[in-house]
XYZ file of C-alpha atoms in Angstrom:
745
model
C 28.198 -42.870 12.962
C 29.843 -40.158 15.007
C 30.729 -41.192 18.541
C 32.101 -38.352 20.560
C 34.102 -37.984 23.754
C 33.288 -34.442 24.665
C 36.535 -33.818 26.537
C 38.222 -33.951 23.126
C 35.633 -31.864 21.297
C 35.988 -28.472 22.945
C 37.071 -26.946 19.635
C 33.481 -27.372 18.405
C 32.016 -25.668 21.473
C 31.263 -22.192 22.672
C 32.312 -21.068 26.101
C 29.354 -19.995 28.220
C 28.137 -16.647 26.954
C 27.189 -15.700 30.519
C 30.314 -17.161 32.077
C 32.133 -13.878 32.632
C 29.263 -12.118 34.424
C 28.718 -15.129 36.658
C 32.308 -15.641 37.752
C 32.875 -11.906 38.250
C 29.715 -11.524 40.320
C 28.057 -8.992 38.044
C 25.102 -11.205 37.091
C 21.966 -9.979 38.856
C 19.901 -12.653 40.599
C 16.349 -12.208 41.853
C 17.302 -10.892 45.301
C 19.885 -8.445 43.949
C 17.885 -5.865 42.007
C 18.199 -2.325 43.341
C 14.700 -0.930 43.719
C 14.039 2.452 45.401
C 12.079 2.233 48.642
C 12.636 -1.517 49.038
C 11.549 -3.135 52.313
C 12.155 -6.660 53.585
C 9.791 -9.484 54.507
C 10.359 -12.561 56.667
C 7.901 -15.420 57.044
C 6.588 -16.836 60.291
C 5.732 -20.497 59.813
C 3.506 -22.960 61.626
C 4.858 -25.258 64.327
C 2.119 -27.864 63.966
C 1.281 -30.139 61.043
C -2.515 -29.967 61.239
C -5.077 -27.836 63.012
C -6.036 -24.173 63.065
C -4.773 -20.856 64.386
C -6.630 -19.614 67.443
C -4.669 -16.405 68.040
C -1.754 -14.360 66.743
C -0.044 -12.004 69.179
C 1.993 -9.504 67.188
C 2.142 -6.368 69.355
C 5.701 -6.991 70.541
C 6.847 -7.549 66.976
C 5.066 -4.439 65.741
C 6.897 -2.369 68.388
C 10.317 -3.246 66.961
C 11.890 -0.189 65.285
C 11.579 -0.330 61.517
C 8.662 -2.774 61.429
C 5.976 -1.692 58.980
C 3.464 -4.507 59.340
C 2.748 -8.003 60.571
C 0.522 -9.605 57.944
C -1.596 -12.715 58.491
C -5.042 -14.036 57.614
C -6.384 -11.518 60.128
C -5.426 -8.454 58.080
C -4.154 -9.566 54.643
C -5.624 -8.004 51.538
C -8.168 -9.934 49.509
C -6.712 -11.579 46.427
C -9.349 -10.913 43.723
C -8.914 -14.247 41.987
C -9.503 -16.272 45.146
C -13.003 -17.207 46.295
C -14.565 -15.341 49.168
C -13.444 -16.588 52.560
C -15.848 -18.948 54.275
C -16.924 -18.468 57.866
C -16.146 -20.738 59.587
C -13.192 -21.829 57.474
C -13.452 -25.111 55.599
C -10.679 -27.303 54.275
C -10.228 -26.919 50.537
C -11.190 -29.638 48.066
C -8.396 -31.731 46.609
C -6.724 -29.942 43.732
C -6.613 -26.500 45.337
C -3.271 -24.746 45.655
C -2.428 -23.401 49.101
C -3.782 -19.863 49.578
C -1.406 -18.024 51.846
C -2.881 -15.884 54.669
C -6.359 -16.934 53.545
C -7.829 -18.581 56.633
C -6.664 -20.027 59.971
C -6.362 -23.636 58.770
C -3.019 -25.452 58.952
C -2.141 -28.137 56.388
C 1.527 -28.863 57.216
C 4.335 -27.933 59.548
C 6.223 -24.949 58.138
C 3.184 -23.405 56.450
C 3.407 -19.587 56.305
C 1.064 -18.166 58.957
C 2.333 -14.584 59.182
C 4.882 -12.252 57.623
C 6.824 -9.392 59.126
C 7.778 -6.491 56.855
C 10.442 -4.046 58.001
C 12.989 -1.561 56.729
C 15.861 -4.059 56.954
C 16.040 -7.829 56.879
C 17.659 -7.857 60.313
C 14.730 -5.951 61.794
C 12.274 -8.289 60.114
C 14.093 -11.424 61.330
C 14.135 -10.161 64.914
C 10.492 -9.107 64.841
C 9.416 -12.417 63.304
C 10.914 -14.222 66.292
C 8.575 -12.221 68.548
C 5.312 -13.176 66.825
C 3.382 -15.628 69.009
C 0.906 -17.994 67.354
C -1.360 -20.356 69.261
C -3.153 -23.293 67.699
C -5.901 -25.802 68.127
C -3.980 -28.907 67.161
C -5.453 -31.906 65.344
C -3.971 -35.372 64.921
C -1.704 -35.375 61.897
C -0.562 -38.188 59.621
C 2.876 -37.832 58.060
C 4.305 -41.365 58.229
C 4.223 -42.867 54.746
C 4.780 -46.524 55.602
C 2.179 -46.549 58.379
C -0.478 -44.990 56.141
C 0.256 -46.624 52.778
C -2.936 -48.671 53.043
C -4.900 -45.423 52.579
C -3.398 -44.747 49.140
C -5.703 -44.766 46.163
C -6.172 -43.816 42.530
C -5.748 -40.026 42.181
C -8.968 -38.092 41.647
C -7.486 -36.475 38.528
C -6.944 -39.920 37.067
C -10.426 -41.102 37.989
C -11.866 -38.131 36.105
C -9.774 -38.643 32.952
C -10.055 -41.860 30.976
C -7.134 -40.727 28.793
C -4.757 -40.081 31.676
C -1.407 -41.853 31.221
C -1.645 -42.712 34.925
C -4.634 -44.985 34.412
C -3.995 -48.645 35.191
C -2.312 -50.170 32.160
C -2.146 -53.700 30.886
C -0.986 -55.512 27.781
C -1.065 -59.248 27.566
C -1.866 -61.181 30.743
C -0.741 -59.976 34.145
C -0.682 -63.527 35.513
C 2.180 -64.396 33.142
C 4.571 -62.605 35.502
C 3.662 -65.068 38.228
C 4.219 -68.194 36.147
C 7.666 -67.629 34.680
C 10.649 -69.913 35.035
C 12.728 -67.264 36.827
C 11.011 -64.505 38.765
C 11.899 -61.586 41.041
C 9.386 -59.881 43.303
C 10.723 -56.975 45.341
C 9.862 -53.619 46.897
C 11.937 -50.478 46.353
C 11.770 -47.266 48.376
C 12.934 -43.742 47.631
C 12.584 -41.308 50.540
C 11.660 -37.653 50.348
C 14.494 -35.689 48.751
C 14.756 -31.920 48.441
C 16.194 -29.860 45.574
C 18.384 -27.512 47.657
C 20.062 -25.329 45.004
C 22.747 -23.051 46.396
C 20.676 -19.946 45.594
C 17.613 -19.923 47.862
C 14.315 -18.827 46.392
C 13.789 -15.083 46.440
C 11.383 -12.497 45.096
C 11.124 -8.722 44.796
C 7.556 -7.574 44.150
C 6.926 -4.051 42.816
C 3.518 -2.547 42.085
C 4.308 0.093 39.460
C 0.675 1.231 39.631
C -2.581 -0.134 41.021
C -2.922 -2.328 37.951
C 0.729 -2.924 37.016
C 2.976 -5.462 38.688
C 6.650 -6.290 38.191
C 8.119 -9.343 39.869
C 11.779 -10.362 40.072
C 11.390 -14.016 40.981
C 13.464 -17.175 40.960
C 11.165 -18.942 38.548
C 11.708 -21.508 35.792
C 8.804 -20.246 33.688
C 8.249 -16.503 33.447
C 5.327 -16.832 31.038
C 3.403 -19.280 33.203
C 4.141 -17.188 36.306
C 2.909 -14.121 34.473
C -0.352 -15.885 33.688
C -0.849 -17.190 37.218
C -0.228 -13.793 38.828
C -2.439 -12.001 36.304
C -5.245 -14.446 37.014
C -4.872 -14.207 40.783
C -4.899 -10.409 40.873
C -7.323 -9.958 37.965
C -4.882 -7.975 35.855
C -4.390 -7.826 32.101
C -1.634 -10.285 31.339
C 0.495 -7.620 29.679
C 0.373 -5.566 32.898
C 2.316 -8.244 34.762
C 6.020 -8.623 34.096
C 8.063 -11.468 35.540
C 11.849 -11.197 35.327
C 14.271 -14.021 36.068
C 17.416 -13.559 34.007
C 19.796 -15.558 36.193
C 18.978 -18.561 38.359
C 21.412 -20.237 40.716
C 20.071 -23.748 40.247
C 16.497 -24.963 40.657
C 16.197 -28.621 39.537
C 12.403 -28.249 39.303
C 11.782 -26.213 42.445
C 11.029 -23.076 40.419
C 8.394 -24.451 38.060
C 5.374 -22.866 39.743
C 4.271 -19.801 41.692
C 4.675 -20.790 45.339
C 2.882 -19.284 48.368
C 5.907 -17.184 49.385
C 5.746 -15.421 46.001
C 2.082 -14.630 46.516
C 2.843 -13.418 50.040
C 5.392 -10.893 48.808
C 3.094 -9.622 46.062
C 0.259 -9.229 48.571
C 2.481 -7.341 51.008
C 3.776 -5.011 48.311
C 0.227 -4.115 47.313
C -0.919 -3.736 50.895
C 1.978 -1.472 51.925
C 2.419 0.254 48.553
C 6.153 -0.447 48.798
C 8.456 -2.817 46.911
C 8.938 -5.934 49.035
C 11.839 -8.396 49.014
C 11.409 -11.886 50.472
C 14.286 -14.376 50.630
C 13.636 -17.847 52.000
C 15.944 -19.133 54.697
C 17.524 -22.531 54.144
C 15.154 -24.170 56.629
C 12.143 -22.733 54.784
C 13.414 -24.228 51.522
C 12.366 -27.616 52.904
C 8.695 -26.667 53.252
C 8.164 -23.950 50.646
C 9.184 -25.140 47.170
C 8.386 -28.846 46.892
C 10.516 -32.009 46.870
C 10.892 -35.422 45.262
C 8.031 -37.379 46.864
C 8.504 -40.401 49.083
C 7.690 -43.373 46.846
C 7.339 -47.108 47.353
C 7.354 -49.410 44.322
C 6.649 -53.090 43.932
C 7.949 -54.972 40.919
C 7.149 -58.522 39.869
C 9.303 -59.431 36.883
C 9.839 -62.790 35.231
C 11.713 -64.380 32.343
C 12.439 -67.690 30.681
C 15.627 -69.538 31.630
C 17.319 -68.271 28.481
C 16.646 -64.659 29.500
C 13.548 -63.633 27.537
C 11.315 -61.295 29.528
C 7.785 -62.631 29.874
C 6.040 -60.295 32.306
C 6.467 -57.098 34.329
C 4.068 -55.828 36.980
C 5.100 -52.436 38.315
C 3.129 -50.703 41.070
C 4.048 -47.326 42.483
C 2.674 -45.284 45.381
C 3.770 -41.686 45.778
C 3.265 -39.068 48.456
C 1.227 -35.908 48.029
C -0.376 -33.247 50.206
C -3.927 -33.198 51.490
C -4.847 -30.257 49.269
C -3.167 -31.046 45.918
C -2.382 -34.100 43.807
C 1.125 -34.319 42.415
C 1.461 -37.056 39.783
C 4.724 -38.516 38.481
C 5.787 -40.871 35.672
C 7.023 -43.460 38.173
C 5.746 -46.613 36.454
C 5.604 -45.496 32.829
C 9.082 -46.572 31.684
C 8.227 -50.208 32.426
C 5.697 -50.103 29.585
C 8.242 -48.949 27.028
C 11.896 -49.710 27.665
C 12.023 -53.463 27.053
C 10.407 -55.913 24.667
C 8.088 -57.706 27.068
C 4.723 -59.151 25.988
C 2.915 -58.993 29.331
C 3.085 -55.722 31.274
C 0.828 -54.170 33.907
C 1.343 -50.887 35.772
C -0.595 -49.205 38.566
C -0.023 -45.838 40.213
C -1.523 -44.592 43.470
C -1.182 -41.499 45.646
C -1.074 -41.215 49.418
C -2.235 -37.817 50.779
C -0.527 -36.810 54.031
C -0.284 -33.708 56.198
C 2.733 -32.380 54.303
C 3.362 -29.673 51.740
C 2.927 -30.494 48.064
C 5.777 -32.277 46.242
C 6.922 -31.077 42.857
C 9.071 -32.158 39.940
C 12.716 -32.804 40.794
C 15.314 -33.532 38.122
C 14.231 -36.615 36.190
C 10.813 -36.519 37.877
C 9.105 -39.889 38.083
C 11.551 -41.513 35.678
C 14.539 -41.216 38.038
C 12.333 -42.739 40.732
C 10.813 -45.467 38.583
C 14.037 -46.444 36.849
C 15.723 -47.056 40.200
C 13.181 -49.828 40.777
C 13.016 -51.179 37.217
C 16.764 -51.221 36.612
C 17.481 -52.700 40.042
C 14.937 -55.441 39.344
C 16.500 -56.092 35.937
C 19.870 -56.501 37.638
C 18.385 -58.854 40.215
C 16.767 -60.944 37.508
C 19.983 -61.058 35.475
C 21.813 -62.364 38.547
C 19.135 -65.007 39.133
C 19.495 -66.051 35.472
C 23.305 -66.131 35.815
C 23.480 -63.704 32.896
C 25.585 -60.625 32.401
C 23.337 -57.601 33.112
C 24.231 -55.933 29.815
C 23.682 -59.126 27.832
C 20.279 -59.486 29.502
C 19.248 -55.984 28.461
C 20.432 -56.478 24.913
C 18.463 -59.724 24.695
C 15.289 -57.781 25.524
C 16.043 -54.740 23.385
C 12.866 -53.096 22.060
C 13.235 -52.403 18.337
C 9.983 -50.424 18.388
C 7.788 -48.964 21.125
C 5.914 -51.915 22.659
C 3.420 -49.614 24.375
C 2.282 -47.492 21.411
C 3.147 -49.968 18.645
C 5.010 -47.237 16.805
C 8.531 -47.034 15.391
C 11.042 -44.966 17.322
C 11.806 -41.598 15.773
C 15.415 -42.668 16.399
C 17.024 -45.019 18.875
C 20.729 -45.646 19.324
C 20.598 -47.238 22.769
C 22.369 -50.315 21.449
C 25.252 -48.088 20.350
C 25.210 -46.425 23.784
C 25.577 -49.835 25.428
C 28.444 -50.790 23.127
C 30.328 -47.519 23.482
C 29.801 -47.259 27.231
C 30.847 -50.855 27.836
C 33.966 -50.431 25.695
C 35.106 -47.240 27.442
C 34.284 -48.637 30.890
C 35.943 -51.990 30.101
C 32.824 -53.827 31.184
C 34.172 -57.080 29.780
C 36.567 -57.196 32.750
C 33.597 -57.637 35.076
C 33.451 -60.954 36.937
C 29.960 -62.323 37.436
C 30.208 -63.342 41.096
C 29.711 -60.691 43.818
C 32.606 -60.003 46.187
C 35.022 -61.455 43.633
C 37.297 -58.421 43.277
C 39.124 -56.444 45.946
C 41.456 -53.477 45.821
C 43.601 -52.497 48.797
C 41.305 -54.387 51.119
C 38.154 -52.783 49.681
C 35.416 -54.606 47.782
C 35.109 -53.518 44.157
C 31.892 -53.683 42.157
C 30.707 -52.884 38.646
C 27.112 -51.869 37.930
C 25.161 -50.491 35.009
C 21.674 -49.283 34.196
C 19.701 -48.017 31.239
C 18.214 -44.559 30.983
C 15.098 -43.320 29.238
C 13.192 -40.035 29.233
C 10.279 -38.844 27.119
C 10.672 -36.234 24.394
C 8.845 -32.962 24.993
C 8.463 -30.127 22.520
C 6.168 -27.164 23.169
C 5.104 -24.262 20.936
C 7.737 -21.537 21.118
C 8.271 -18.150 19.510
C 11.533 -16.342 18.855
C 12.320 -12.850 17.635
C 15.539 -12.400 15.649
C 16.847 -8.942 14.790
C 19.889 -8.053 12.707
C 21.167 -4.562 13.353
C 22.894 -2.006 11.153
C 26.372 -3.116 12.219
C 25.636 -6.759 11.395
C 25.179 -7.861 14.997
C 22.205 -10.053 15.888
C 19.790 -10.047 18.817
C 17.747 -13.206 19.444
C 14.946 -13.044 22.023
C 12.758 -15.573 23.821
C 11.010 -15.750 27.187
C 12.813 -18.965 27.970
C 14.946 -19.546 31.067
C 18.373 -20.725 32.133
C 18.504 -22.563 35.449
C 22.112 -23.508 34.799
C 22.477 -25.681 31.672
C 23.719 -22.861 29.432
C 20.574 -22.038 27.481
C 21.918 -18.767 26.129
C 25.073 -20.480 24.909
C 23.206 -23.223 23.060
C 20.792 -20.768 21.444
C 23.671 -18.542 20.392
C 25.344 -21.498 18.734
C 22.168 -22.412 16.837
C 21.750 -18.835 15.603
C 25.411 -18.530 14.650
C 25.286 -21.743 12.631
C 22.139 -20.793 10.708
C 23.140 -17.190 10.001
C 26.822 -17.823 9.425
C 27.682 -15.160 11.980
C 30.464 -15.196 14.552
C 28.907 -16.085 17.897
C 30.475 -13.003 19.475
C 28.182 -10.853 17.337
C 25.041 -12.555 18.679
C 23.233 -11.636 21.891
C 20.550 -13.967 23.217
C 18.042 -12.309 25.533
C 15.878 -14.399 27.874
C 14.243 -14.491 31.289
C 11.637 -11.758 30.779
C 7.915 -12.294 30.270
C 7.728 -9.423 27.750
C 9.741 -11.498 25.281
C 8.166 -13.917 22.758
C 6.312 -16.910 24.208
C 8.313 -19.886 25.404
C 7.704 -22.780 27.779
C 9.277 -22.981 31.187
C 12.609 -24.725 31.546
C 11.527 -28.192 32.586
C 11.005 -31.629 31.116
C 14.189 -31.344 29.018
C 12.101 -29.341 26.562
C 14.114 -26.140 26.125
C 16.497 -27.175 23.342
C 13.812 -29.148 21.417
C 11.275 -26.318 21.756
C 13.086 -22.972 21.899
C 16.092 -24.235 19.968
C 13.780 -25.176 17.107
C 12.208 -21.713 17.201
C 15.640 -20.068 17.124
C 16.494 -22.182 14.085
C 13.256 -21.305 12.291
C 13.494 -17.596 13.107
C 17.106 -17.360 11.966
C 16.281 -19.257 8.775
C 13.516 -16.725 8.108
C 15.898 -13.856 8.793
C 18.461 -15.395 6.454
C 15.814 -15.741 3.742
C 14.934 -12.053 4.124
C 18.596 -11.066 3.869
C 19.114 -13.175 0.750
C 15.998 -11.640 -0.837
C 17.348 -8.153 -0.145
C 20.729 -9.167 -1.583
C 19.025 -10.386 -4.765
C 17.513 -6.934 -5.170
C 20.984 -5.379 -4.927
C 22.897 -7.335 -7.557
C 22.317 -9.544 -10.571
C 24.984 -12.013 -9.403
C 22.682 -13.145 -6.592
C 19.954 -13.903 -9.140
C 22.020 -16.418 -11.082
C 21.285 -20.091 -11.095
C 23.952 -20.859 -8.500
C 23.080 -21.602 -4.895
C 23.234 -18.483 -2.760
C 25.074 -19.175 0.495
C 25.796 -17.291 3.693
C 28.953 -17.441 5.760
C 31.012 -15.116 7.906
C 28.157 -12.625 8.066
C 27.989 -12.244 4.293
C 25.873 -13.405 1.355
C 27.668 -15.085 -1.559
C 26.333 -15.799 -5.041
C 27.546 -19.406 -4.944
C 29.611 -21.816 -2.890
C 32.727 -20.848 -4.856
C 32.045 -17.105 -4.833
C 34.891 -15.262 -3.110
C 33.251 -11.827 -2.995
C 30.287 -11.533 -0.715
C 28.188 -8.661 0.517
C 27.972 -8.180 4.270
C 24.717 -8.125 6.188
C 25.561 -4.598 7.309
C 25.955 -3.449 3.688
C 22.676 -5.107 2.710
C 20.823 -3.137 5.393
C 22.668 0.060 4.463
C 21.797 -0.335 0.814
C 18.108 -0.647 1.682
C 18.229 2.199 4.231
C 17.323 -0.145 7.071
C 18.484 0.339 10.650
C 17.509 -3.238 11.425
C 15.681 -6.236 10.050
C 13.368 -8.232 12.311
C 11.418 -11.488 12.153
C 9.325 -13.378 14.713
C 8.611 -17.037 14.095
C 6.884 -19.881 15.906
C 7.901 -23.534 15.958
C 5.761 -26.419 17.210
C 5.128 -30.113 16.781
C 3.083 -31.561 13.939
C 1.804 -34.931 12.810
C 5.112 -36.607 13.659
C 3.979 -37.073 17.266
C 1.359 -39.535 16.037
C 3.732 -41.304 13.652
C 6.698 -41.985 15.907
C 7.521 -42.713 19.518
C 10.066 -40.175 20.762
C 12.490 -40.649 23.642
C 15.999 -39.864 24.750
C 18.014 -42.950 25.666
C 21.199 -43.642 27.546
C 23.114 -45.806 29.977
C 25.490 -45.472 32.916
C 28.394 -47.686 33.983
C 29.669 -47.316 37.541
C 32.570 -48.636 39.595
C 32.410 -48.552 43.399
C 34.682 -49.431 46.283
C 33.053 -50.529 49.541
C 34.733 -50.918 52.907
C 33.853 -54.372 54.314
C 34.500 -53.006 57.801
C 32.541 -49.736 57.817
C 30.184 -50.121 54.842
C 31.368 -46.817 53.346
C 30.677 -46.635 49.604
C 32.826 -44.633 47.212
C 31.941 -44.188 43.557
C 35.350 -44.351 41.897
C 34.580 -44.228 38.175
C 31.605 -43.438 35.941
C 31.054 -43.721 32.208
C 27.819 -42.229 30.923
C 26.612 -42.356 27.338
C 23.461 -40.868 25.837
C 21.504 -40.823 22.613
C 19.858 -37.394 22.614
C 19.996 -36.581 18.934
C 22.306 -33.844 17.748
C 24.579 -32.253 20.341
C 24.228 -28.491 20.095
C 27.157 -27.356 22.250
C 29.631 -29.898 23.545
C 30.968 -28.081 26.608
C 27.598 -27.251 28.117
C 26.185 -30.672 27.191
C 29.060 -32.328 29.029
C 28.384 -30.174 32.078
C 24.751 -31.280 32.001
C 25.732 -34.929 32.000
C 28.264 -34.514 34.780
C 25.684 -32.641 36.853
C 23.191 -35.447 36.351
C 25.681 -38.044 37.554
C 26.500 -35.897 40.589
C 22.784 -35.667 41.374
C 22.467 -39.422 40.962
C 25.318 -40.013 43.416
C 23.508 -37.845 45.954
C 20.237 -39.649 45.278
C 21.845 -43.066 45.701
C 24.166 -42.545 48.654
C 23.218 -39.458 50.663
C 19.972 -37.579 50.164
C 17.182 -38.261 52.624
C 14.894 -35.678 54.218
C 14.281 -37.102 57.683
C 11.048 -36.222 59.476
C 10.202 -36.437 63.169
C 6.699 -37.841 62.821
C 5.779 -36.925 66.392
C 5.584 -33.347 65.151
C 5.352 -33.862 61.390
C 8.519 -31.759 61.083
C 11.673 -32.166 59.021
C 14.814 -32.333 61.128
C 17.335 -32.291 58.263
C 16.859 -28.637 57.374
C 20.382 -27.492 56.579
C 23.450 -28.757 54.761
C 24.772 -30.259 57.981
C 21.778 -32.583 58.220
C 20.762 -32.918 54.575
C 23.783 -34.349 52.793
C 24.567 -33.600 49.158
C 27.708 -34.598 47.234
C 30.798 -32.400 47.477
C 33.895 -32.419 45.281
C 35.523 -35.175 47.337
C 32.589 -37.493 46.557
C 32.856 -37.164 42.783
C 35.069 -39.487 40.725
C 36.316 -39.052 37.159
C 33.242 -39.003 34.904
C 33.580 -39.826 31.217
C 30.815 -38.423 29.024
C 29.983 -39.795 25.587
C 27.214 -39.092 23.086
C 26.208 -40.854 19.906
C 25.606 -37.367 18.437
C 23.320 -38.487 15.626
C 20.468 -36.120 14.665
C 16.923 -37.396 15.065
C 15.458 -36.072 11.827
C 11.846 -36.666 12.889
C 11.585 -34.728 16.148
C 12.300 -31.130 15.112
C 14.317 -28.991 12.659
C 17.535 -29.248 14.693
C 17.385 -32.995 15.324
C 18.051 -32.575 19.040
C 16.275 -34.109 22.018
C 16.350 -33.413 25.756
C 19.436 -34.064 27.864
C 18.896 -32.551 31.315
C 16.719 -35.274 32.847
C 18.214 -38.347 31.227
C 21.567 -37.391 32.727
C 20.306 -38.462 36.192
C 17.782 -41.161 35.265
C 19.248 -44.580 36.030
C 22.345 -43.382 37.894
C 21.040 -44.437 41.317
C 20.202 -47.901 39.991
C 23.648 -48.290 38.425
C 25.247 -47.433 41.778
C 22.954 -49.809 43.690
C 23.776 -52.565 41.212
C 27.499 -51.907 41.615
C 27.142 -52.048 45.406
C 25.457 -55.439 45.101
C 28.223 -56.683 42.843
C 30.813 -55.493 45.356
C 29.136 -56.785 48.514
C 26.506 -59.354 47.606
C 23.973 -57.249 49.542
C 20.974 -55.877 47.676
C 19.843 -52.490 49.018
C 16.348 -51.621 47.852
C 15.810 -48.547 50.006
C 17.728 -45.378 49.200
C 20.028 -43.906 50.253
C 22.607 -46.685 50.486
C 24.158 -45.786 53.816
C 26.784 -47.807 55.732
C 24.264 -49.145 58.258
C 22.549 -51.046 55.432
C 25.756 -52.819 54.447
C 27.326 -53.873 57.748
C-alpha cells in the first residue's frame, strides 16, 4: 500500500496551470471584464426584518449627476418567468426563491429593496445613500434558541417518502437509554458565513433582446444558464454564463442569487451593460451561510466499549420562504458499527435570508456533534479515543447493508497516529503543560459521501500535437484545471505544457457545478474517457499509416507519439499522424456517468484529523500548535493541489472551531459582525504546521480514475478534533462553537 507524505512528492505533481496569471494579476475575475458602455449598480437594502414598504423617496438620488435610474418594485421590469404580481401582495408559499423588486414585502433585514444605477460606482454609492424607504414594520422572529419549539419536519420531506431526511431507525431506539455507559448532550453551531476574499460580482450584458451574456461569480455556469433562461423565457443557448476565475466561494456561488437577477433586470431595463459588486456588509445577507444548528445526541455503549445505540437529532435554521436541508444527522447512520440508531432532522423557519451549502455542508456540522460525543463517551469508558473508534469500526455500511467500494480508514488512523505520535498522549485531562500552558491532544474521524454526476468533455488534438480539453466545469480555487491537465497528460502521453484545459463557460460541454466534492470524480472521469477515445482514434489512424502498428504487439503511446510495442524505439508523432491524414485537428466528445455500481457498493471518502493545542489557564486563549490530517480519497490526481485542499480544509476547521460566529442583534434582526473586524477568520499567525497524508489507493469501483472527493472531507471533523483537544488540555467540554476564551475561564 502506498502511503504518501505530499511534501515529499512534489516531483509527481504539476504546478498550477493558472498560477502565473493569478500571481501576476492578469487573470480576469467577474468584475474585471471590459465591456463598452458599462454602468454601475449599487443595492439599497431593507432596515427591518419583517413588514412591507410603504413608500420609496428617490427624487434626491435621481438628481445626483450620472444617475440613470433608481429601480424598485415600483418600476422594475416584469420577469417573464415569474407569476403575475398579486394585488395586494401576499407572502410566497414555502419553497419559493426570493423575487427581487417583485412586491413591497420584506422577509429579512438586508433584503434588496431598490437599486441605483449610475455612470460610476462612486455616483451610485452616493445616490444609494440618499434613497429613503419607509416601512410598515411587523414583529420579527430571528432568535433561534427562543423559537426552537416551532421547528418541524420540512415540507419537502413530508412530501417525499424517499427523502434521506425522513426519520430513520434501525434496531430499537430505547437501547440507547439502557446502556451501561451513556452520554446525552446538546451541541450548537452558530451561523457562519463563507466570506471569500473576492466579493460576489456580476456584469450583465444583453447582446440583443433575446440574447444574454453574464459574467458572474458562480460555481455552476450550466445551472445558472438554465435558471436565467427559464426566468427570462429565453432559449438556453441564447444565455451564456462566464466564470473563468473565482476568488474563493466555499458554496456561496452555487445558485443564482437575487443580486444577479437584479443586475440582469437593470441591464434589460436600461439597455446598458450593468456591473454590480456586493459590498462586504451585503455579503452577509446576499449569498447564504452555514445555518445555525442545534443537535442532541444520546449515545451509549457497553463497559468494554461496544456501541449499542445512537440517537441523533438535529434542528437547522432556514428562511420563511425557502427550505434549506443539510446532511446534519446522516453520518451517525453510517460511520460506526452500531446496531441501534435513530436520527431525526427538523427545520426552524425564521425571518432571515436563506442559508446555503458551506464547505462540508451538513457533515461538518453533524460530525462536530457525533465526534465530540464519541470523545465524551470514550472518556467516560476510560478508553483511548482512537482505540474506541477502532473497536466500533464498520467493515461494511450498516445503513445500506452494502460493502464499501473501498475503505482505508483503519490505515488512516494508523498512519495519522504514527505521524502525530498519538501514543504519547496521556489519558487524564490537564496532565501535560508546556511553558505554563495546558497541552491537549484530540482527534476525530471524517466522512463525506461520494458524488458523481454525468459530465461531458471535448478533447481536440491540433496539427502541432498540442491538445485542448474543454468542459463547463468550474474552479473556485482547488486547481481544477491543473488536475484535469494531469489526467489528460497521463492518458495521452503528452507533456502537460502542451495541454490547455478550458473551463468556466456555459457554451462548453455539460458539467456539474463545483460542489459536493464531485468535480474530480465527475469531470475527471469524463476527461479520462474523452482522452482515451482520442487516443484510440490516433492509434487507429497510425495503423492505417504503417504495417508495424498492425502487428501483434501492444501499441503504446508516450511522449506524444505512437509506438508499435513497448520496446519500439521509433514512434510516429501525433502531429505526423494528423499531417499524413490531411487533418488540421482531431476531435472527440465523450460523456461519463455512474452505472449499476451505485446500487452494489456504498461509496464514501474517509479520513481523520489529529490536533495538538495549547491553552492559557489564565486567559483561556487557545492555540492550535500542530495538525496531522490523513485521508482515504482514492487515487490522488495531483499532489500539490491536493495538499493545498487539505491545508485549506484544516484552516477552515480552525476558523469554525475557534473564531467564526455571525452575531445578530435580535432587537432588529440584523447582523452586527459584517466586516473582517467583527467576523473573525484565521490569519497566518493562527495556523500551525499541518502535515498532510493520503493512503493514495485507487477505488476501482467508483469511476475510471479511481478517485473520490477531497474538498469537503478536508474540513469535516476538524472542529471536533480541536474541541476534543481543548477538553484534554483543560478538562472543560465546550459544546457550543466557537470555543472562545470566555467559555474556558
